[in-house]
Structure formats: structure tokens, C-alpha cells
């Protein structure tokens, strides 16, 4: 028997078990904190078995004083237990439930291992000296070794049977390869004359392959090595490996130099150096590991947080893709990328090319086998998996992947429905994507799927909020926004308003359902004749609107007539033919607001209704572009006269005031270039704008002093009284919008509704100026008349607050040019705070 100390250092191939033990120890230290699932726990048990087997073999070869036989026994028992632990890991890894087979495996393992406690199958090896001073163990094999070998092979056969059932499980092939290496290594180690520890080396390869299988499945990640326990184990092992050669050479030399007297001190120095080496190695490894794994992991986590915030904001799909692309490029640099997003109407995945790809890839059909294959995948897909899918992947996609070096594909799914596909080329910062990278991209893909779902729901809600449920056209609010956008763009367009004639009668004759069908028919005609670029809307219950780009006013009239003819052809045999009255306004880049344009078109609709319905009229200031003579207003002139006569009987000042306001407003409207019928409507609204004062008590109307708050409130009520009177006169209801808004202010502080800016009809804004000018230049019971100059200065000061700032200069110019003249009045000096 050789002495353990010196002989152990001359044992050949000692580095193999030392390296194996170091690897297993580090791996076990990393696995213990990460045992979050049954497969990883089973692998940790297998690694612990490897530690006992390799550690026992190494300590046996070191010939420690306590005796190598006990370490041999530990190593042998652990070796026979490896097949059972391997079977258990395979079962957990593949998800197979086979409790009876596992029980048989453990019974076979017990039968193979237990007799060796009494040298039943394999005799203890003998220790032989070598010529150069070392020592080796020689094993004596006879027929008895076939029994445990057969039992272990039976366990391996159970494992192979399990593998055959679960051969499609990802990673199983790697585990099978590790099993084959382990079996071959153990067979090679017992060959006659062999002294190399093939079994231990095969165990290292087997553990590495199993670890890689777990990593490929995503059950284990490389960041498990970042844990302090794993780093400490690696530091201790490396420090020990570094110290062993130094101690081997330094201790004998120092013993000869200093003698045995200082031998104890030398060991103290050795342990101090070992501790310092271990701590230095620990901090160095910790820094290296943090630099390699932790910083990148933190970068990925921050990217996920930012992208999660982006997806929570219900962004459009394009903005979501931009956000994802930015995060991916921030981590992996510029790399080729191509995104296919589902176009629901076309039922195709349309490609976009944000970086590195040319516009040559064809769309993918939603029902294409290629889309079905990507939709069936879980998480990220490597390019090798796609290329192995065979005919399911279109050749142009495979060609694109080869040409641009696509390495990773990320499908975006929503409720098991494929919404998009991301193709990524090789990262600029690394050679290829690691499994941690794939898991990060899979998380990004999952968030993208949620974002796409939110975006789709947002688009649906946005569409429902903007469209009419029956016809699918824009609703009033959405059309006003589209019209404003079209006006701001500056191009010419034609605005059409189509008001169905006698639609209430049509519903009564044919029923509500048929009426809805008629509305849908008219919406379909608008879509057919107006084109896709046109903003179409159901503007009211029976009113439709269209803003047709690049169309002049006369062309808009021709379009409306074609739609009318098509509508007549659809219901030619109906008892009540469906027709409409249409008004057209041609916009050519002028200062008109959307409200003014709609008001102009609505005036044309009113004129058509008054002239017999079922016609189209173009808004024109000179009236030359209207083919039909318009209603001259004589039918309702008597009504206006009767009302003004009633006002004169009640209050002669109000009668004169109404005449003045009507005349001033008519002059202003004509100067603005408004249509003749529009000018006439404003004039008539001026005549009746104060008809509600018939309901105001005489003592308040003729009071010589200032009104009390209560009296002023009664005076303000004349507007509502005007509405009550005029609404009962069907021939005059068209003047209501202008007549009841002449006390509204541009800044929204007027009454009765507090309208502001262009919310106030143009007629009401014209009447507000005329009313204020006449009120200042007329004599009243409580004040004298002010000068024209003073009145004009007050109008200038009120521009932008009380009055429309664009109308004030026009009105002032008309007065200064003499086209508007105030009556002859005395002009006393005004008081500082004269009311308007």
C-alpha cells in the first residue's frame, strides 16, 4: 500500500475526475436555487448522483489516509443509481406519467447496487505501482459483472421505450445522445488494460448535453450561474485548482529551506493565501458574470418594461411595431427585419420593411399553409425549424430568409389567431440569438399580441364612435372633423348635402324596416358614385353629406343629379318615390369655415324645398349657376309684414330698430359675397329678430332708467319668446338660427346658449353687429344717440370678444363708404361705460 499523500499526486489522469467534480459542483450549486419545476429538480438529483460518483472516484485516486475502499464503494453505488435517476429525469422532462415503470426501474437499480456492498458482482480493484513512481487501480472483471450490467441496461431500455413514446418532445434527442455517451464511456472504462477514466469523462459530456436540452426547452436559463451560490462554488473550485500545483511545488521547497520547525506556520500561510485567492477569484468571477449576464438581463427587462407601457397605451399597429423595433435594435443593433401584419379586409399578411430588406417579398394569405404553420408555433422559432418544415413554407419566404440571414421568427397571436409575423436577421452585437434572447423575444411577441388586440379593440371602438350603425358612413361629428381636415389641406372640393323628401311619409307607407333599407341604398349609391377618397356621412336622420375632393361646384351638381337618377331607378315603381333635395357648395381654398360651408349648402337645400323639392341647387353669390328660378319669398312676405306690424303696434322703436338692423345686416351679407337667398334670409331674420319683445311688459320696454337685474333677466327672455313665436310659423322657421343668436358673443359669453366663435351661425354674427350699431346710434328712453364715429370705435374694440373679428372691418368699411347710413340723430358726448 502506497502512502496516500505522495502517491495521490502521481496518479495519472487525476485532472479528469478533478475537472468533472468541479463542473458538477458548480452545476449543482446553480441548480439548487433554480429548482422551480419537476424536470429541473430531477436533473439536480442526477447531478448530485454524478457528484457522488465522480467525487468518490477522485478521492479514491488520491489515496487519502482514511482508506480508498469506502470512496470506491460510494462511487460504485452512485454509478449504478445513475440509470434510475436518468429515467426519472426523462419522465419529468417529457411529461410522461408512468409510475409503474419508474417503480420497476428503481427495483432493478436496487438489485444492481445492493450486492456490491458485499463484493457480490464486482471485486474491489487492486492498487499497483507504476515504474515512474505513480500508482493505478486495476479492475478484475469476470462473468458476474454481466448481472448488474444487464440490470442497468434494462433500466436504460425502459428509458429508451419512454423516449420512443415521446420522441417528438423538444430536447429529447440531446438527452438520448447523452445516455449513449454515458453507456459507451462506462463500457470503455472496464476494458482490459485501460487506465483512462472514460466513464468520468462521459459523465461530463452527458451532463452538458442534458443541461443544453433543458436550456433549449426554456426550463433553465444561463442566468442561474449569476446566483451568489454558483459564483462562490466556481470561485472555490478555481481557487483550489490554482492552488494545488503551487502547493505541490512550494511546500517541499519551503520545508527544505526552513526545516520542520516552521512547518505549522507554512500551513497557516497556505490557508491564508487560499482564502485570499478564493475571495479574489470570487469577486473577479462575480464581475465577469455580471458583465456578461446581469447587465444584459437588466437591459432586456428595461426594454420589456418600456414596451409594456407602450402596449398599454392602445397605440396604432404601426406605432407598436416602431416601438418594438426600437427596443430590439437597442439591444441587438441594426439587423435585417421584416414584419407581416394581418390586413383584415384583404385577409392577407402584408409585409413592411423597416430595415435591411428590399420590397420583393409577396404577402402571405391568411389561409396559406405557411400562416397556419407559424400560427401553430409556441414562442420564437429558429430559422432551422422553419427550413425543416418542408412544403408548408413558401419558397419566396425561404429564399428571403437565406438571402438576409434570418435567424429568428416571432409570431404574434391573439386568442390563438395569428396577427403578425416578425422575421429577424442575425444580431449585430453577437453571432446568434441565445435561448435567453429567444425567451426575451417571445415575451416581446406576447406583449405585441396583447398590444395588437388592444389596438384592434381601439380601432373597432373608434370606428363605432365615428360611424353610423345603420349605413356604415361617418356620423356628424366625424364628418365635421373630416371636412375641417379637407379644408385645412387647401385643395378644392365640392360639399353636398342631400335631404330626403317626405321621408316620414315613406316610413308610414312602407314601414320602418323598408325606410332603413332605403337609407342603406342611398348610402350605397354615395359610395359607388363619390369614390373611396370622399368623406361620406349620414349627417342627420334623413340627411346625407359628402365632401368630394378635386371637384368644382358645377361638377358636384352633376354628381348629385347622377345619384338622384340612380335612386329614382331603384324605386321607380314605388307608391311614394324616394327623392332628395340637394345643396352644393364648391370650395376653392377661400376663408370659409366648415360651419359656413355647411350653412351655405343648407341654404340651398332650403331653397330647393321651398321650390318644390327633388332638385339640386348650387350655392352662388350672383345666382347665375342655378338653372331653376328660386322661390322669391312672396309666399311668406305677408307673414313677415304681419309680424312687423304687430311689433310696431306694441313698440314703435322696436319696429324702427328691426327695420334698421335688417337693412344693415343685408348690406353686410351682400358685401361678404353671400348667396342671394342667404342675403334675403338674413334680412328677414333681422325683421323678426326682436319679435319676442311682444312678450316683454310695456313698463320694462319704455323704462327711462337702467334695468334692475330682475328686469334685465325678463328682457333676456325675449329670445326664447322669439323662438316660441317663429317656430309656429312653418314658412319662417328657416330664419330661427340667425334670429335667436344675435345676442351670442364671439368669446362665448353671450346668451341664450353661450355659443362661441364659428358655432354662431353667420347670419347671427351679422345681426349682432347690426343690432349693436343701431342700438348705439339710436335714441332711447334711457339714453341719447351716440355718434357714428364713437359706435364704429366700439365695434373695433369689440372685435374678437363680442363680434366676429373678420366681419367688423367689412362693416366699418361699409359705414365709412356710405353704403350703410345711420339715421339723423343728435350726437351728445358718450358716457365712459356705454352699454352695447
mmCIF file with all atom_site columns, N, CA, C and O in Angstrom, residues 262-301:
data_model
loop_
_atom_site.group_PDB
_atom_site.id
_atom_site.type_symbol
_atom_site.label_atom_id
_atom_site.label_alt_id
_atom_site.label_comp_id
_atom_site.label_asym_id
_atom_site.label_entity_id
_atom_site.label_seq_id
_atom_site.pdbx_PDB_ins_code
_atom_site.Cartn_x
_atom_site.Cartn_y
_atom_site.Cartn_z
_atom_site.occupancy
_atom_site.B_iso_or_equiv
_atom_site.pdbx_formal_charge
_atom_site.auth_seq_id
_atom_site.auth_comp_id
_atom_site.auth_asym_id
_atom_site.auth_atom_id
_atom_site.pdbx_PDB_model_num
ATOM 1   N N  . UNK A 1 262 ? 9.201   25.120 11.153  1.00 0.00 ? 262 UNK A N  1
ATOM 2   C CA . UNK A 1 262 ? 8.210   26.107 10.696  1.00 0.00 ? 262 UNK A CA 1
ATOM 3   C C  . UNK A 1 262 ? 7.135   25.489 9.809   1.00 0.00 ? 262 UNK A C  1
ATOM 4   O O  . UNK A 1 262 ? 6.468   26.186 9.035   1.00 0.00 ? 262 UNK A O  1
ATOM 5   N N  . UNK A 1 263 ? 7.009   24.173 9.882   1.00 0.00 ? 263 UNK A N  1
ATOM 6   C CA . UNK A 1 263 ? 6.009   23.520 9.026   1.00 0.00 ? 263 UNK A CA 1
ATOM 7   C C  . UNK A 1 263 ? 4.588   23.989 9.345   1.00 0.00 ? 263 UNK A C  1
ATOM 8   O O  . UNK A 1 263 ? 3.762   24.199 8.455   1.00 0.00 ? 263 UNK A O  1
ATOM 9   N N  . UNK A 1 264 ? 4.265   24.155 10.633  1.00 0.00 ? 264 UNK A N  1
ATOM 10  C CA . UNK A 1 264 ? 2.921   24.622 11.019  1.00 0.00 ? 264 UNK A CA 1
ATOM 11  C C  . UNK A 1 264 ? 2.622   26.023 10.497  1.00 0.00 ? 264 UNK A C  1
ATOM 12  O O  . UNK A 1 264 ? 1.528   26.315 10.018  1.00 0.00 ? 264 UNK A O  1
ATOM 13  N N  . UNK A 1 265 ? 3.677   26.878 10.587  1.00 0.00 ? 265 UNK A N  1
ATOM 14  C CA . UNK A 1 265 ? 3.478   28.236 10.075  1.00 0.00 ? 265 UNK A CA 1
ATOM 15  C C  . UNK A 1 265 ? 3.245   28.238 8.574   1.00 0.00 ? 265 UNK A C  1
ATOM 16  O O  . UNK A 1 265 ? 2.486   29.053 8.044   1.00 0.00 ? 265 UNK A O  1
ATOM 17  N N  . UNK A 1 266 ? 3.936   27.304 7.875   1.00 0.00 ? 266 UNK A N  1
ATOM 18  C CA . UNK A 1 266 ? 3.740   27.235 6.432   1.00 0.00 ? 266 UNK A CA 1
ATOM 19  C C  . UNK A 1 266 ? 2.293   26.897 6.072   1.00 0.00 ? 266 UNK A C  1
ATOM 20  O O  . UNK A 1 266 ? 1.711   27.446 5.130   1.00 0.00 ? 266 UNK A O  1
ATOM 21  N N  . UNK A 1 267 ? 1.686   25.977 6.821   1.00 0.00 ? 267 UNK A N  1
ATOM 22  C CA . UNK A 1 267 ? 0.283   25.637 6.554   1.00 0.00 ? 267 UNK A CA 1
ATOM 23  C C  . UNK A 1 267 ? -0.639  26.817 6.826   1.00 0.00 ? 267 UNK A C  1
ATOM 24  O O  . UNK A 1 267 ? -1.624  27.034 6.111   1.00 0.00 ? 267 UNK A O  1
ATOM 25  N N  . UNK A 1 268 ? -0.334  27.617 7.866   1.00 0.00 ? 268 UNK A N  1
ATOM 26  C CA . UNK A 1 268 ? -1.138  28.799 8.131   1.00 0.00 ? 268 UNK A CA 1
ATOM 27  C C  . UNK A 1 268 ? -1.049  29.812 6.986   1.00 0.00 ? 268 UNK A C  1
ATOM 28  O O  . UNK A 1 268 ? -2.049  30.388 6.562   1.00 0.00 ? 268 UNK A O  1
ATOM 29  N N  . UNK A 1 269 ? 0.206   29.980 6.497   1.00 0.00 ? 269 UNK A N  1
ATOM 30  C CA . UNK A 1 269 ? 0.373   30.874 5.348   1.00 0.00 ? 269 UNK A CA 1
ATOM 31  C C  . UNK A 1 269 ? -0.391  30.336 4.141   1.00 0.00 ? 269 UNK A C  1
ATOM 32  O O  . UNK A 1 269 ? -1.039  31.089 3.392   1.00 0.00 ? 269 UNK A O  1
ATOM 33  N N  . UNK A 1 270 ? -0.353  29.027 3.952   1.00 0.00 ? 270 UNK A N  1
ATOM 34  C CA . UNK A 1 270 ? -1.067  28.425 2.821   1.00 0.00 ? 270 UNK A CA 1
ATOM 35  C C  . UNK A 1 270 ? -2.564  28.687 2.896   1.00 0.00 ? 270 UNK A C  1
ATOM 36  O O  . UNK A 1 270 ? -3.193  29.071 1.920   1.00 0.00 ? 270 UNK A O  1
ATOM 37  N N  . UNK A 1 271 ? -3.138  28.498 4.071   1.00 0.00 ? 271 UNK A N  1
ATOM 38  C CA . UNK A 1 271 ? -4.581  28.706 4.193   1.00 0.00 ? 271 UNK A CA 1
ATOM 39  C C  . UNK A 1 271 ? -4.957  30.179 4.023   1.00 0.00 ? 271 UNK A C  1
ATOM 40  O O  . UNK A 1 271 ? -6.000  30.499 3.441   1.00 0.00 ? 271 UNK A O  1
ATOM 41  N N  . UNK A 1 272 ? -4.092  31.067 4.499   1.00 0.00 ? 272 UNK A N  1
ATOM 42  C CA . UNK A 1 272 ? -4.361  32.496 4.281   1.00 0.00 ? 272 UNK A CA 1
ATOM 43  C C  . UNK A 1 272 ? -4.337  32.830 2.795   1.00 0.00 ? 272 UNK A C  1
ATOM 44  O O  . UNK A 1 272 ? -5.201  33.551 2.273   1.00 0.00 ? 272 UNK A O  1
ATOM 45  N N  . UNK A 1 273 ? -3.317  32.307 2.088   1.00 0.00 ? 273 UNK A N  1
ATOM 46  C CA . UNK A 1 273 ? -3.254  32.548 0.654   1.00 0.00 ? 273 UNK A CA 1
ATOM 47  C C  . UNK A 1 273 ? -4.431  31.918 -0.081  1.00 0.00 ? 273 UNK A C  1
ATOM 48  O O  . UNK A 1 273 ? -4.948  32.482 -1.050  1.00 0.00 ? 273 UNK A O  1
ATOM 49  N N  . UNK A 1 274 ? -4.865  30.742 0.403   1.00 0.00 ? 274 UNK A N  1
ATOM 50  C CA . UNK A 1 274 ? -6.019  30.089 -0.224  1.00 0.00 ? 274 UNK A CA 1
ATOM 51  C C  . UNK A 1 274 ? -7.276  30.934 -0.070  1.00 0.00 ? 274 UNK A C  1
ATOM 52  O O  . UNK A 1 274 ? -8.069  31.088 -1.008  1.00 0.00 ? 274 UNK A O  1
ATOM 53  N N  . UNK A 1 275 ? -7.475  31.502 1.152   1.00 0.00 ? 275 UNK A N  1
ATOM 54  C CA . UNK A 1 275 ? -8.651  32.352 1.375   1.00 0.00 ? 275 UNK A CA 1
ATOM 55  C C  . UNK A 1 275 ? -8.583  33.597 0.506   1.00 0.00 ? 275 UNK A C  1
ATOM 56  O O  . UNK A 1 275 ? -9.582  34.007 -0.127  1.00 0.00 ? 275 UNK A O  1
ATOM 57  N N  . UNK A 1 276 ? -7.392  34.229 0.448   1.00 0.00 ? 276 UNK A N  1
ATOM 58  C CA . UNK A 1 276 ? -7.246  35.441 -0.382  1.00 0.00 ? 276 UNK A CA 1
ATOM 59  C C  . UNK A 1 276 ? -7.498  35.115 -1.845  1.00 0.00 ? 276 UNK A C  1
ATOM 60  O O  . UNK A 1 276 ? -8.173  35.854 -2.565  1.00 0.00 ? 276 UNK A O  1
ATOM 61  N N  . UNK A 1 277 ? -6.952  33.964 -2.303  1.00 0.00 ? 277 UNK A N  1
ATOM 62  C CA . UNK A 1 277 ? -7.164  33.557 -3.692  1.00 0.00 ? 277 UNK A CA 1
ATOM 63  C C  . UNK A 1 277 ? -8.638  33.292 -3.976  1.00 0.00 ? 277 UNK A C  1
ATOM 64  O O  . UNK A 1 277 ? -9.176  33.686 -5.018  1.00 0.00 ? 277 UNK A O  1
ATOM 65  N N  . UNK A 1 278 ? -9.309  32.630 -3.036  1.00 0.00 ? 278 UNK A N  1
ATOM 66  C CA . UNK A 1 278 ? -10.731 32.334 -3.226  1.00 0.00 ? 278 UNK A CA 1
ATOM 67  C C  . UNK A 1 278 ? -11.560 33.610 -3.293  1.00 0.00 ? 278 UNK A C  1
ATOM 68  O O  . UNK A 1 278 ? -12.442 33.761 -4.149  1.00 0.00 ? 278 UNK A O  1
ATOM 69  N N  . UNK A 1 279 ? -11.273 34.589 -2.368  1.00 0.00 ? 279 UNK A N  1
ATOM 70  C CA . UNK A 1 279 ? -12.032 35.842 -2.382  1.00 0.00 ? 279 UNK A CA 1
ATOM 71  C C  . UNK A 1 279 ? -11.766 36.637 -3.655  1.00 0.00 ? 279 UNK A C  1
ATOM 72  O O  . UNK A 1 279 ? -12.696 37.185 -4.271  1.00 0.00 ? 279 UNK A O  1
ATOM 73  N N  . UNK A 1 280 ? -10.489 36.705 -4.058  1.00 0.00 ? 280 UNK A N  1
ATOM 74  C CA . UNK A 1 280 ? -10.179 37.416 -5.299  1.00 0.00 ? 280 UNK A CA 1
ATOM 75  C C  . UNK A 1 280 ? -10.830 36.778 -6.506  1.00 0.00 ? 280 UNK A C  1
ATOM 76  O O  . UNK A 1 280 ? -11.375 37.471 -7.384  1.00 0.00 ? 280 UNK A O  1
ATOM 77  N N  . UNK A 1 281 ? -10.790 35.437 -6.541  1.00 0.00 ? 281 UNK A N  1
ATOM 78  C CA . UNK A 1 281 ? -11.430 34.737 -7.660  1.00 0.00 ? 281 UNK A CA 1
ATOM 79  C C  . UNK A 1 281 ? -12.938 34.946 -7.650  1.00 0.00 ? 281 UNK A C  1
ATOM 80  O O  . UNK A 1 281 ? -13.562 35.121 -8.701  1.00 0.00 ? 281 UNK A O  1
ATOM 81  N N  . UNK A 1 282 ? -13.528 34.958 -6.443  1.00 0.00 ? 282 UNK A N  1
ATOM 82  C CA . UNK A 1 282 ? -14.969 35.164 -6.313  1.00 0.00 ? 282 UNK A CA 1
ATOM 83  C C  . UNK A 1 282 ? -15.378 36.524 -6.885  1.00 0.00 ? 282 UNK A C  1
ATOM 84  O O  . UNK A 1 282 ? -16.308 36.637 -7.696  1.00 0.00 ? 282 UNK A O  1
ATOM 85  N N  . UNK A 1 283 ? -14.674 37.592 -6.482  1.00 0.00 ? 283 UNK A N  1
ATOM 86  C CA . UNK A 1 283 ? -15.039 38.936 -6.952  1.00 0.00 ? 283 UNK A CA 1
ATOM 87  C C  . UNK A 1 283 ? -14.760 39.097 -8.441  1.00 0.00 ? 283 UNK A C  1
ATOM 88  O O  . UNK A 1 283 ? -15.524 39.767 -9.151  1.00 0.00 ? 283 UNK A O  1
ATOM 89  N N  . UNK A 1 284 ? -13.671 38.485 -8.925  1.00 0.00 ? 284 UNK A N  1
ATOM 90  C CA . UNK A 1 284 ? -13.393 38.547 -10.349 1.00 0.00 ? 284 UNK A CA 1
ATOM 91  C C  . UNK A 1 284 ? -14.483 37.851 -11.156 1.00 0.00 ? 284 UNK A C  1
ATOM 92  O O  . UNK A 1 284 ? -14.984 38.381 -12.152 1.00 0.00 ? 284 UNK A O  1
ATOM 93  N N  . UNK A 1 285 ? -14.855 36.637 -10.703 1.00 0.00 ? 285 UNK A N  1
ATOM 94  C CA . UNK A 1 285 ? -15.919 35.918 -11.404 1.00 0.00 ? 285 UNK A CA 1
ATOM 95  C C  . UNK A 1 285 ? -17.245 36.658 -11.315 1.00 0.00 ? 285 UNK A C  1
ATOM 96  O O  . UNK A 1 285 ? -18.014 36.704 -12.283 1.00 0.00 ? 285 UNK A O  1
ATOM 97  N N  . UNK A 1 286 ? -17.527 37.226 -10.141 1.00 0.00 ? 286 UNK A N  1
ATOM 98  C CA . UNK A 1 286 ? -18.781 37.959 -9.974  1.00 0.00 ? 286 UNK A CA 1
ATOM 99  C C  . UNK A 1 286 ? -18.851 39.142 -10.954 1.00 0.00 ? 286 UNK A C  1
ATOM 100 O O  . UNK A 1 286 ? -19.880 39.388 -11.585 1.00 0.00 ? 286 UNK A O  1
ATOM 101 N N  . UNK A 1 287 ? -17.724 39.853 -11.101 1.00 0.00 ? 287 UNK A N  1
ATOM 102 C CA . UNK A 1 287 ? -17.695 40.976 -12.029 1.00 0.00 ? 287 UNK A CA 1
ATOM 103 C C  . UNK A 1 287 ? -17.879 40.502 -13.470 1.00 0.00 ? 287 UNK A C  1
ATOM 104 O O  . UNK A 1 287 ? -18.634 41.091 -14.249 1.00 0.00 ? 287 UNK A O  1
ATOM 105 N N  . UNK A 1 288 ? -17.189 39.400 -13.812 1.00 0.00 ? 288 UNK A N  1
ATOM 106 C CA . UNK A 1 288 ? -17.291 38.886 -15.177 1.00 0.00 ? 288 UNK A CA 1
ATOM 107 C C  . UNK A 1 288 ? -18.702 38.391 -15.479 1.00 0.00 ? 288 UNK A C  1
ATOM 108 O O  . UNK A 1 288 ? -19.261 38.656 -16.554 1.00 0.00 ? 288 UNK A O  1
ATOM 109 N N  . UNK A 1 289 ? -19.294 37.677 -14.519 1.00 0.00 ? 289 UNK A N  1
ATOM 110 C CA . UNK A 1 289 ? -20.643 37.132 -14.730 1.00 0.00 ? 289 UNK A CA 1
ATOM 111 C C  . UNK A 1 289 ? -21.665 38.254 -14.828 1.00 0.00 ? 289 UNK A C  1
ATOM 112 O O  . UNK A 1 289 ? -22.565 38.234 -15.677 1.00 0.00 ? 289 UNK A O  1
ATOM 113 N N  . UNK A 1 290 ? -21.539 39.249 -13.956 1.00 0.00 ? 290 UNK A N  1
ATOM 114 C CA . UNK A 1 290 ? -22.475 40.376 -14.001 1.00 0.00 ? 290 UNK A CA 1
ATOM 115 C C  . UNK A 1 290 ? -22.347 41.123 -15.333 1.00 0.00 ? 290 UNK A C  1
ATOM 116 O O  . UNK A 1 290 ? -23.342 41.547 -15.913 1.00 0.00 ? 290 UNK A O  1
ATOM 117 N N  . UNK A 1 291 ? -21.110 41.269 -15.797 1.00 0.00 ? 291 UNK A N  1
ATOM 118 C CA . UNK A 1 291 ? -20.905 41.962 -17.066 1.00 0.00 ? 291 UNK A CA 1
ATOM 119 C C  . UNK A 1 291 ? -21.503 41.168 -18.222 1.00 0.00 ? 291 UNK A C  1
ATOM 120 O O  . UNK A 1 291 ? -22.058 41.733 -19.166 1.00 0.00 ? 291 UNK A O  1
ATOM 121 N N  . UNK A 1 292 ? -21.386 39.839 -18.168 1.00 0.00 ? 292 UNK A N  1
ATOM 122 C CA . UNK A 1 292 ? -21.842 39.013 -19.277 1.00 0.00 ? 292 UNK A CA 1
ATOM 123 C C  . UNK A 1 292 ? -23.345 38.763 -19.251 1.00 0.00 ? 292 UNK A C  1
ATOM 124 O O  . UNK A 1 292 ? -23.990 38.740 -20.293 1.00 0.00 ? 292 UNK A O  1
ATOM 125 N N  . UNK A 1 293 ? -23.913 38.587 -18.048 1.00 0.00 ? 293 UNK A N  1
ATOM 126 C CA . UNK A 1 293 ? -25.308 38.156 -17.955 1.00 0.00 ? 293 UNK A CA 1
ATOM 127 C C  . UNK A 1 293 ? -26.220 39.211 -17.324 1.00 0.00 ? 293 UNK A C  1
ATOM 128 O O  . UNK A 1 293 ? -27.272 39.529 -17.858 1.00 0.00 ? 293 UNK A O  1
ATOM 129 N N  . UNK A 1 294 ? -25.811 39.743 -16.156 1.00 0.00 ? 294 UNK A N  1
ATOM 130 C CA . UNK A 1 294 ? -26.728 40.584 -15.388 1.00 0.00 ? 294 UNK A CA 1
ATOM 131 C C  . UNK A 1 294 ? -27.046 41.873 -16.127 1.00 0.00 ? 294 UNK A C  1
ATOM 132 O O  . UNK A 1 294 ? -28.204 42.290 -16.215 1.00 0.00 ? 294 UNK A O  1
ATOM 133 N N  . UNK A 1 295 ? -26.021 42.545 -16.680 1.00 0.00 ? 295 UNK A N  1
ATOM 134 C CA . UNK A 1 295 ? -26.276 43.808 -17.365 1.00 0.00 ? 295 UNK A CA 1
ATOM 135 C C  . UNK A 1 295 ? -27.170 43.609 -18.581 1.00 0.00 ? 295 UNK A C  1
ATOM 136 O O  . UNK A 1 295 ? -28.083 44.397 -18.831 1.00 0.00 ? 295 UNK A O  1
ATOM 137 N N  . UNK A 1 296 ? -26.923 42.528 -19.319 1.00 0.00 ? 296 UNK A N  1
ATOM 138 C CA . UNK A 1 296 ? -27.771 42.265 -20.484 1.00 0.00 ? 296 UNK A CA 1
ATOM 139 C C  . UNK A 1 296 ? -29.189 41.907 -20.051 1.00 0.00 ? 296 UNK A C  1
ATOM 140 O O  . UNK A 1 296 ? -30.165 42.318 -20.686 1.00 0.00 ? 296 UNK A O  1
ATOM 141 N N  . UNK A 1 297 ? -29.286 41.133 -18.964 1.00 0.00 ? 297 UNK A N  1
ATOM 142 C CA . UNK A 1 297 ? -30.619 40.787 -18.457 1.00 0.00 ? 297 UNK A CA 1
ATOM 143 C C  . UNK A 1 297 ? -31.358 42.034 -17.996 1.00 0.00 ? 297 UNK A C  1
ATOM 144 O O  . UNK A 1 297 ? -32.553 42.196 -18.257 1.00 0.00 ? 297 UNK A O  1
ATOM 145 N N  . UNK A 1 298 ? -30.657 42.935 -17.330 1.00 0.00 ? 298 UNK A N  1
ATOM 146 C CA . UNK A 1 298 ? -31.283 44.186 -16.902 1.00 0.00 ? 298 UNK A CA 1
ATOM 147 C C  . UNK A 1 298 ? -31.721 45.003 -18.106 1.00 0.00 ? 298 UNK A C  1
ATOM 148 O O  . UNK A 1 298 ? -32.794 45.612 -18.104 1.00 0.00 ? 298 UNK A O  1
ATOM 149 N N  . UNK A 1 299 ? -30.895 45.035 -19.139 1.00 0.00 ? 299 UNK A N  1
ATOM 150 C CA . UNK A 1 299 ? -31.244 45.755 -20.353 1.00 0.00 ? 299 UNK A CA 1
ATOM 151 C C  . UNK A 1 299 ? -32.510 45.178 -20.987 1.00 0.00 ? 299 UNK A C  1
ATOM 152 O O  . UNK A 1 299 ? -33.395 45.913 -21.429 1.00 0.00 ? 299 UNK A O  1
ATOM 153 N N  . UNK A 1 300 ? -32.602 43.850 -21.015 1.00 0.00 ? 300 UNK A N  1
ATOM 154 C CA . UNK A 1 300 ? -33.801 43.225 -21.575 1.00 0.00 ? 300 UNK A CA 1
ATOM 155 C C  . UNK A 1 300 ? -35.027 43.530 -20.721 1.00 0.00 ? 300 UNK A C  1
ATOM 156 O O  . UNK A 1 300 ? -36.115 43.779 -21.248 1.00 0.00 ? 300 UNK A O  1
ATOM 157 N N  . UNK A 1 301 ? -34.879 43.497 -19.389 1.00 0.00 ? 301 UNK A N  1
ATOM 158 C CA . UNK A 1 301 ? -36.015 43.785 -18.510 1.00 0.00 ? 301 UNK A CA 1
ATOM 159 C C  . UNK A 1 301 ? -36.508 45.217 -18.696 1.00 0.00 ? 301 UNK A C  1
ATOM 160 O O  . UNK A 1 301 ? -37.715 45.470 -18.701 1.00 0.00 ? 301 UNK A O  1
#
